[in-house]
Tab-separated table of C-alpha atoms in Angstrom:
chain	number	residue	atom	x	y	z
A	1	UNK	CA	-13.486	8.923	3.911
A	2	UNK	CA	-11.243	8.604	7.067
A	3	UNK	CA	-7.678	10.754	7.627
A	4	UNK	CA	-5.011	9.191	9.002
A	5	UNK	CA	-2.201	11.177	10.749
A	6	UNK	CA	1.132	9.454	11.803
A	7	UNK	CA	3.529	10.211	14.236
A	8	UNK	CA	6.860	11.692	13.415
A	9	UNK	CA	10.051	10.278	12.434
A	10	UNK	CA	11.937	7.743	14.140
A	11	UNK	CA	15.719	6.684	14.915
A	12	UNK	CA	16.370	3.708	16.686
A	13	UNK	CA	19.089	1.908	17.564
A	14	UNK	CA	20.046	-1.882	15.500
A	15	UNK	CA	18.191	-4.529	18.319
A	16	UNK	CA	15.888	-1.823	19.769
A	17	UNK	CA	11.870	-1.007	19.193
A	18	UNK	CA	9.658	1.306	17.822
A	19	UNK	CA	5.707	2.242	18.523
A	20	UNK	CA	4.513	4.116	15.296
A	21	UNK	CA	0.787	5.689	15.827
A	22	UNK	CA	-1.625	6.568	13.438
A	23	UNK	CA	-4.712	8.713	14.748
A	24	UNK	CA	-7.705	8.411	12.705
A	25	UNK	CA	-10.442	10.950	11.936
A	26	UNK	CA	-13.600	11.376	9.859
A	27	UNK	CA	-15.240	8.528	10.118
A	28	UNK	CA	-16.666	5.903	12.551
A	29	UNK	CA	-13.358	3.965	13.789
A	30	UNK	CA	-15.409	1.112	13.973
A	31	UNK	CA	-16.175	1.178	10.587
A	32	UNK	CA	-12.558	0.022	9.060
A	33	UNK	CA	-9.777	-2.028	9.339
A	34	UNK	CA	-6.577	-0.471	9.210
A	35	UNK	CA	-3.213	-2.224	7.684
A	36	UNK	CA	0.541	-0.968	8.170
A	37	UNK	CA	2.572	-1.116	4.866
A	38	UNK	CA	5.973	0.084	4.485
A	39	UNK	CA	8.602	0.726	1.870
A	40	UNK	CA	12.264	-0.114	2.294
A	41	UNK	CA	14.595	2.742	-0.151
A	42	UNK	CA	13.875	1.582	-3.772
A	43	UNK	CA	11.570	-1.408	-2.743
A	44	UNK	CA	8.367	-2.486	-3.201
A	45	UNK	CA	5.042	-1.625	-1.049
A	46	UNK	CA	5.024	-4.275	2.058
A	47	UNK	CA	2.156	-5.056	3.618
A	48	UNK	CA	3.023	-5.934	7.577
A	49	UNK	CA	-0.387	-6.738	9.356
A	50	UNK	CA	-3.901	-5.246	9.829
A	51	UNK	CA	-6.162	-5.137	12.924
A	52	UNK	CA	-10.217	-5.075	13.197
A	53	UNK	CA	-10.185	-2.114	15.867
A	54	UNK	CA	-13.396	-3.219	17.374
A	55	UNK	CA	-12.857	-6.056	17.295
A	56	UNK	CA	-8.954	-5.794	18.690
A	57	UNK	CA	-8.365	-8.949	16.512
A	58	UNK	CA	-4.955	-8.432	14.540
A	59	UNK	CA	-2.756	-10.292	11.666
A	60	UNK	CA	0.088	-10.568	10.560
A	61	UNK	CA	2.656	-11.534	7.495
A	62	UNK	CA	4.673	-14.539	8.161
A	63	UNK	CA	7.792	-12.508	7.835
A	64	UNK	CA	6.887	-10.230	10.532
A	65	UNK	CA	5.421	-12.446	13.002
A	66	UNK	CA	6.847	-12.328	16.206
A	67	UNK	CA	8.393	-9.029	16.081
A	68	UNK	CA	5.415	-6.782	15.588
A	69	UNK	CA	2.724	-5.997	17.168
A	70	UNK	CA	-0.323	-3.581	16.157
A	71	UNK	CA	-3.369	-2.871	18.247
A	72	UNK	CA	-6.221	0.087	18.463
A	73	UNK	CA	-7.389	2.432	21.112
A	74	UNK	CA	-10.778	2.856	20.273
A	75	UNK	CA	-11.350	5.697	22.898
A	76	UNK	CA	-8.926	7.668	20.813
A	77	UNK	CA	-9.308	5.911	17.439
A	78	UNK	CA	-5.639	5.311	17.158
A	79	UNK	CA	-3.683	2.288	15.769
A	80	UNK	CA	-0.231	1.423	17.170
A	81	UNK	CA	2.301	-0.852	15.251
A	82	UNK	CA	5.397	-2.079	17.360
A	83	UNK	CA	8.470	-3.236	15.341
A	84	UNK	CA	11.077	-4.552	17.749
A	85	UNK	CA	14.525	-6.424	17.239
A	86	UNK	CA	15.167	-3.852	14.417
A	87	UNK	CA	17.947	-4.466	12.038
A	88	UNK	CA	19.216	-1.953	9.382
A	89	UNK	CA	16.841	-3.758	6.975
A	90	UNK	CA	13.807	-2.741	8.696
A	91	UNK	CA	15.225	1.311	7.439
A	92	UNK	CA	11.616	2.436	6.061
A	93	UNK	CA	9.257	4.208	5.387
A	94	UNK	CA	5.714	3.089	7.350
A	95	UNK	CA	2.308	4.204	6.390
A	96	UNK	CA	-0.743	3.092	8.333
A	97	UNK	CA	-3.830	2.831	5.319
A	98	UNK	CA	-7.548	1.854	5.785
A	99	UNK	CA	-8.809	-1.125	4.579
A	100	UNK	CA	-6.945	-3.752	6.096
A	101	UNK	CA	-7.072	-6.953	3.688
A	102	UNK	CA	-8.507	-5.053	0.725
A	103	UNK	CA	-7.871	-2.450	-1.345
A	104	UNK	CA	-6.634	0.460	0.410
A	105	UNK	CA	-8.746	3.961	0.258
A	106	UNK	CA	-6.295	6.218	2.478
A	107	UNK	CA	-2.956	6.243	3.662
A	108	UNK	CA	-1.424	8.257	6.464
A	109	UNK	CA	1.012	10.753	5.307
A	110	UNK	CA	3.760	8.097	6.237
A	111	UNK	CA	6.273	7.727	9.471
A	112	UNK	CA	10.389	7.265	8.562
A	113	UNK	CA	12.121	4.460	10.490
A	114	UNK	CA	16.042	4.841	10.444
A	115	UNK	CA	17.515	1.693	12.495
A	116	UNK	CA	21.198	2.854	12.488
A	117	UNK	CA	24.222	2.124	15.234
B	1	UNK	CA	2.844	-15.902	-1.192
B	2	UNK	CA	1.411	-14.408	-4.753
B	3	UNK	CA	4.044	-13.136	-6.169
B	4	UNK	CA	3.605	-9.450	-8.660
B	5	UNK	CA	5.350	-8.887	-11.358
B	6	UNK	CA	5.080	-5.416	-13.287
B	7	UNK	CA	5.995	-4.814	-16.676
B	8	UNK	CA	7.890	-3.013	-18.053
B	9	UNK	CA	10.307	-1.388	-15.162
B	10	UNK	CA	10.280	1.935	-16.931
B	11	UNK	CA	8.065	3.211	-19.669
B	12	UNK	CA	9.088	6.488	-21.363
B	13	UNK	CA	6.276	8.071	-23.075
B	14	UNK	CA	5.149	11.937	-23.986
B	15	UNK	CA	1.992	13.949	-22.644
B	16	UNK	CA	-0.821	13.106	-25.041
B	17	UNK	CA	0.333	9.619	-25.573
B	18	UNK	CA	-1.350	6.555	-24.333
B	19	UNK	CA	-0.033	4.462	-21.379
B	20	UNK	CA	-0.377	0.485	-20.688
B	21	UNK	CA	1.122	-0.881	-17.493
B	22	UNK	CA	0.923	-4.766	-16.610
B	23	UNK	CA	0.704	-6.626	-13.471
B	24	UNK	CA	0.881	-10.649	-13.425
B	25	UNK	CA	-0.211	-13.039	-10.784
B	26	UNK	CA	1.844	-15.897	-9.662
B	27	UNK	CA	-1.382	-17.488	-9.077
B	28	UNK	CA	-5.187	-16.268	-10.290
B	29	UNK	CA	-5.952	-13.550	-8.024
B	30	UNK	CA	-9.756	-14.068	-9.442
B	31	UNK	CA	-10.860	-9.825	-9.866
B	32	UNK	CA	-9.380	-8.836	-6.468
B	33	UNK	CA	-6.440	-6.527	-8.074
B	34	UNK	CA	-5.930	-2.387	-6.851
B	35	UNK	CA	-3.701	-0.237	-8.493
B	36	UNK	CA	-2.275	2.821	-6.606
B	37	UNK	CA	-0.391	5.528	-8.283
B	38	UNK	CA	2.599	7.578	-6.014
B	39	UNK	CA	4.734	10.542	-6.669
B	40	UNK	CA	8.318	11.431	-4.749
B	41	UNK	CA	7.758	12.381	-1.264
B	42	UNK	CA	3.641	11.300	-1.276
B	43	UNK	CA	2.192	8.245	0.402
B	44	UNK	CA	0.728	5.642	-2.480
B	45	UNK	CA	-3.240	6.880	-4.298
B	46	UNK	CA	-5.830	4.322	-4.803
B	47	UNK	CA	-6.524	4.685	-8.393
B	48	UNK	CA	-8.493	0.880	-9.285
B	49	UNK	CA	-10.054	-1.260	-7.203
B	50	UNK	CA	-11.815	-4.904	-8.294
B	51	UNK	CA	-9.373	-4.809	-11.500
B	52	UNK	CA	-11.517	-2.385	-13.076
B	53	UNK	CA	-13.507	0.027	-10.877
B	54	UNK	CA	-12.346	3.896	-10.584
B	55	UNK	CA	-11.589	5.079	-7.036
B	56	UNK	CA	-13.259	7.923	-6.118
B	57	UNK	CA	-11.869	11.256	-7.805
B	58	UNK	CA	-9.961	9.403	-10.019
B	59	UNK	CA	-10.277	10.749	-13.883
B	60	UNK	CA	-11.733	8.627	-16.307
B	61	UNK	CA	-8.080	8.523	-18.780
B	62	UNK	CA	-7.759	5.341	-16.095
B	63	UNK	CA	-8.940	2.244	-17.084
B	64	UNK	CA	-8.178	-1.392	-15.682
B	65	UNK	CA	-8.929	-4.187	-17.159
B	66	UNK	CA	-8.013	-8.327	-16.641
B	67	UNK	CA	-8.633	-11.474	-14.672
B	68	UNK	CA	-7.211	-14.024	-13.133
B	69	UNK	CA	-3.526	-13.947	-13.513
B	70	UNK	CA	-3.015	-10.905	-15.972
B	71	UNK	CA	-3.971	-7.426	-15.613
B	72	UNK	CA	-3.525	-3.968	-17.476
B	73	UNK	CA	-3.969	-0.140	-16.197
B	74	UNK	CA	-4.016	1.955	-19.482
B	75	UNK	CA	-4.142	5.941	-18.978
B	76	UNK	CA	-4.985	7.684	-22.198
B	77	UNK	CA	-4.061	11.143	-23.167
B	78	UNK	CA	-1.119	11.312	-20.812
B	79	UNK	CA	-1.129	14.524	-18.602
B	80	UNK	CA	2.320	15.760	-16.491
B	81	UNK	CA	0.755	14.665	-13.195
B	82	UNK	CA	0.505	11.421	-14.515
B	83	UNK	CA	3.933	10.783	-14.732
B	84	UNK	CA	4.551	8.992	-11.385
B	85	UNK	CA	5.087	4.953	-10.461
B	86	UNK	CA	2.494	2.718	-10.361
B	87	UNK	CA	2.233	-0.432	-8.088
B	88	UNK	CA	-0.487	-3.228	-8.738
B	89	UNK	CA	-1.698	-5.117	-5.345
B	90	UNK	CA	-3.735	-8.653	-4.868
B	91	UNK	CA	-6.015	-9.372	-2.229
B	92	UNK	CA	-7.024	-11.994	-3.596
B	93	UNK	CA	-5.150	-14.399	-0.923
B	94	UNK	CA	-3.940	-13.714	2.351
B	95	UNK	CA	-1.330	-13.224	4.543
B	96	UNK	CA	0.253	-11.517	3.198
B	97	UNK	CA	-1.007	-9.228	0.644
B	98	UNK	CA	1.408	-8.650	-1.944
B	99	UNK	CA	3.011	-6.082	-4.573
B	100	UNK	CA	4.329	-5.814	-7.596
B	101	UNK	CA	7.483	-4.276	-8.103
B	102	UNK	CA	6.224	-0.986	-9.546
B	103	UNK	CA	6.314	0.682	-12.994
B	104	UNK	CA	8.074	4.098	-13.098
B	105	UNK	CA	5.999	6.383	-16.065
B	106	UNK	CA	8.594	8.922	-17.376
B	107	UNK	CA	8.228	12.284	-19.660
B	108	UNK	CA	9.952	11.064	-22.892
């Protein structure tokens, strides 16, 4: 089973961006897709996009398209995901999880957005 | 979008007592349902994959059952780590994956 470890918390400014990583270990990168879900304070699990790393082929929820980006570095078997025009809403927290647009096995330990002015 | 709806929003119950949780479909989501299981502070667990298949590690009290459009996780013989929210999630049809709202399990 892979482990995914996120990068730290975030503030950002209302309008700005932010790059979230998510480094993976244990297991052939190759292998897996990995999704980015977050959760907004008291909401439901939100699934944002997934790529194919080997692949470098991404997608992406409706709601989100346009304003995020994720892609893979396969020489370091990490993910990115780029939120940018943030907006309070967007306060969250972010996990990166494997398995893409299935089930998903493992989750990073999670990454805390605050978009405040 | 498939929409998921969990029922109920809270369900009180005591340690030793039996659990059901459900999770309807907006549309049939055929057998491609997970449930996930997360405590304050901790990233979401796979628990049930396939609507009824255990993750790995994951006791046997957990059971999932359904098809289609309705679908129930039952946990028998409660234990205090069980007490936690559960989420249900279809893959059935995507973008997007979806939801449900979560059910919160609390220590009557």
């Amino acid at each position: 089973q892979v482990q995914l470890v996120q990068s730290g918390a975030e503030v950002r400014k209302p309008g700005s961006s932010v790059n979230v990583s998510c480094k993976a270990s244990g297991d052939n990168f190759n292998n897996y897709n990995v999704a980015w879900v977050r959760q907004a304070p008291g909401q439901r699990l939100e699934w944002m996009g997934r790529i194919i790393p080997f692949l470098g082929m991404a997608n992406y929820a409706q709601r989100f398209q346009g304003r995020v980006t994720i892609t893979a570095d396969k020489s370091t078997s990490t993910v990115y995901m780029e939120l940018r025009s943030l907006r309070s809403e967007d306060t969250a927290m972010y996990y990166c999880c494997q398995g893409g647009v299935r089930w998903f096995d493992s989750w990073g330990q999670g990454t805390l957005v605050t978009v405040s002015s | 979008e498939i929409v998921m709806t969990q029922s109920p929003g809270t369900l009180s119950l005591s340690p030793g007592e039996r659990a059901t949780l459900s999770c309807r479909a907006s549309q049939s989501v055929r057998s491609n349902l997970a449930w996930y299981q997360q405590k304050p502070g901790q990233a979401p667990r796979l628990l049930i994959y396939g609507a009824l298949i255990r993750a790995t590690g994951i006791p046997a009290r957990f059971s999932g059952s359904g098809s289609g459009t309705e679908f129930t996780l039952t946990i028998n013989n409660l234990q205090s780590e069980d007490f936690a929210v559960y989420y249900c999630q279809q893959y059935n049809d995507w973008p997007p994956i979806t939801f449900g709202q979560g059910t919160r399990l609390e220590i009557k």
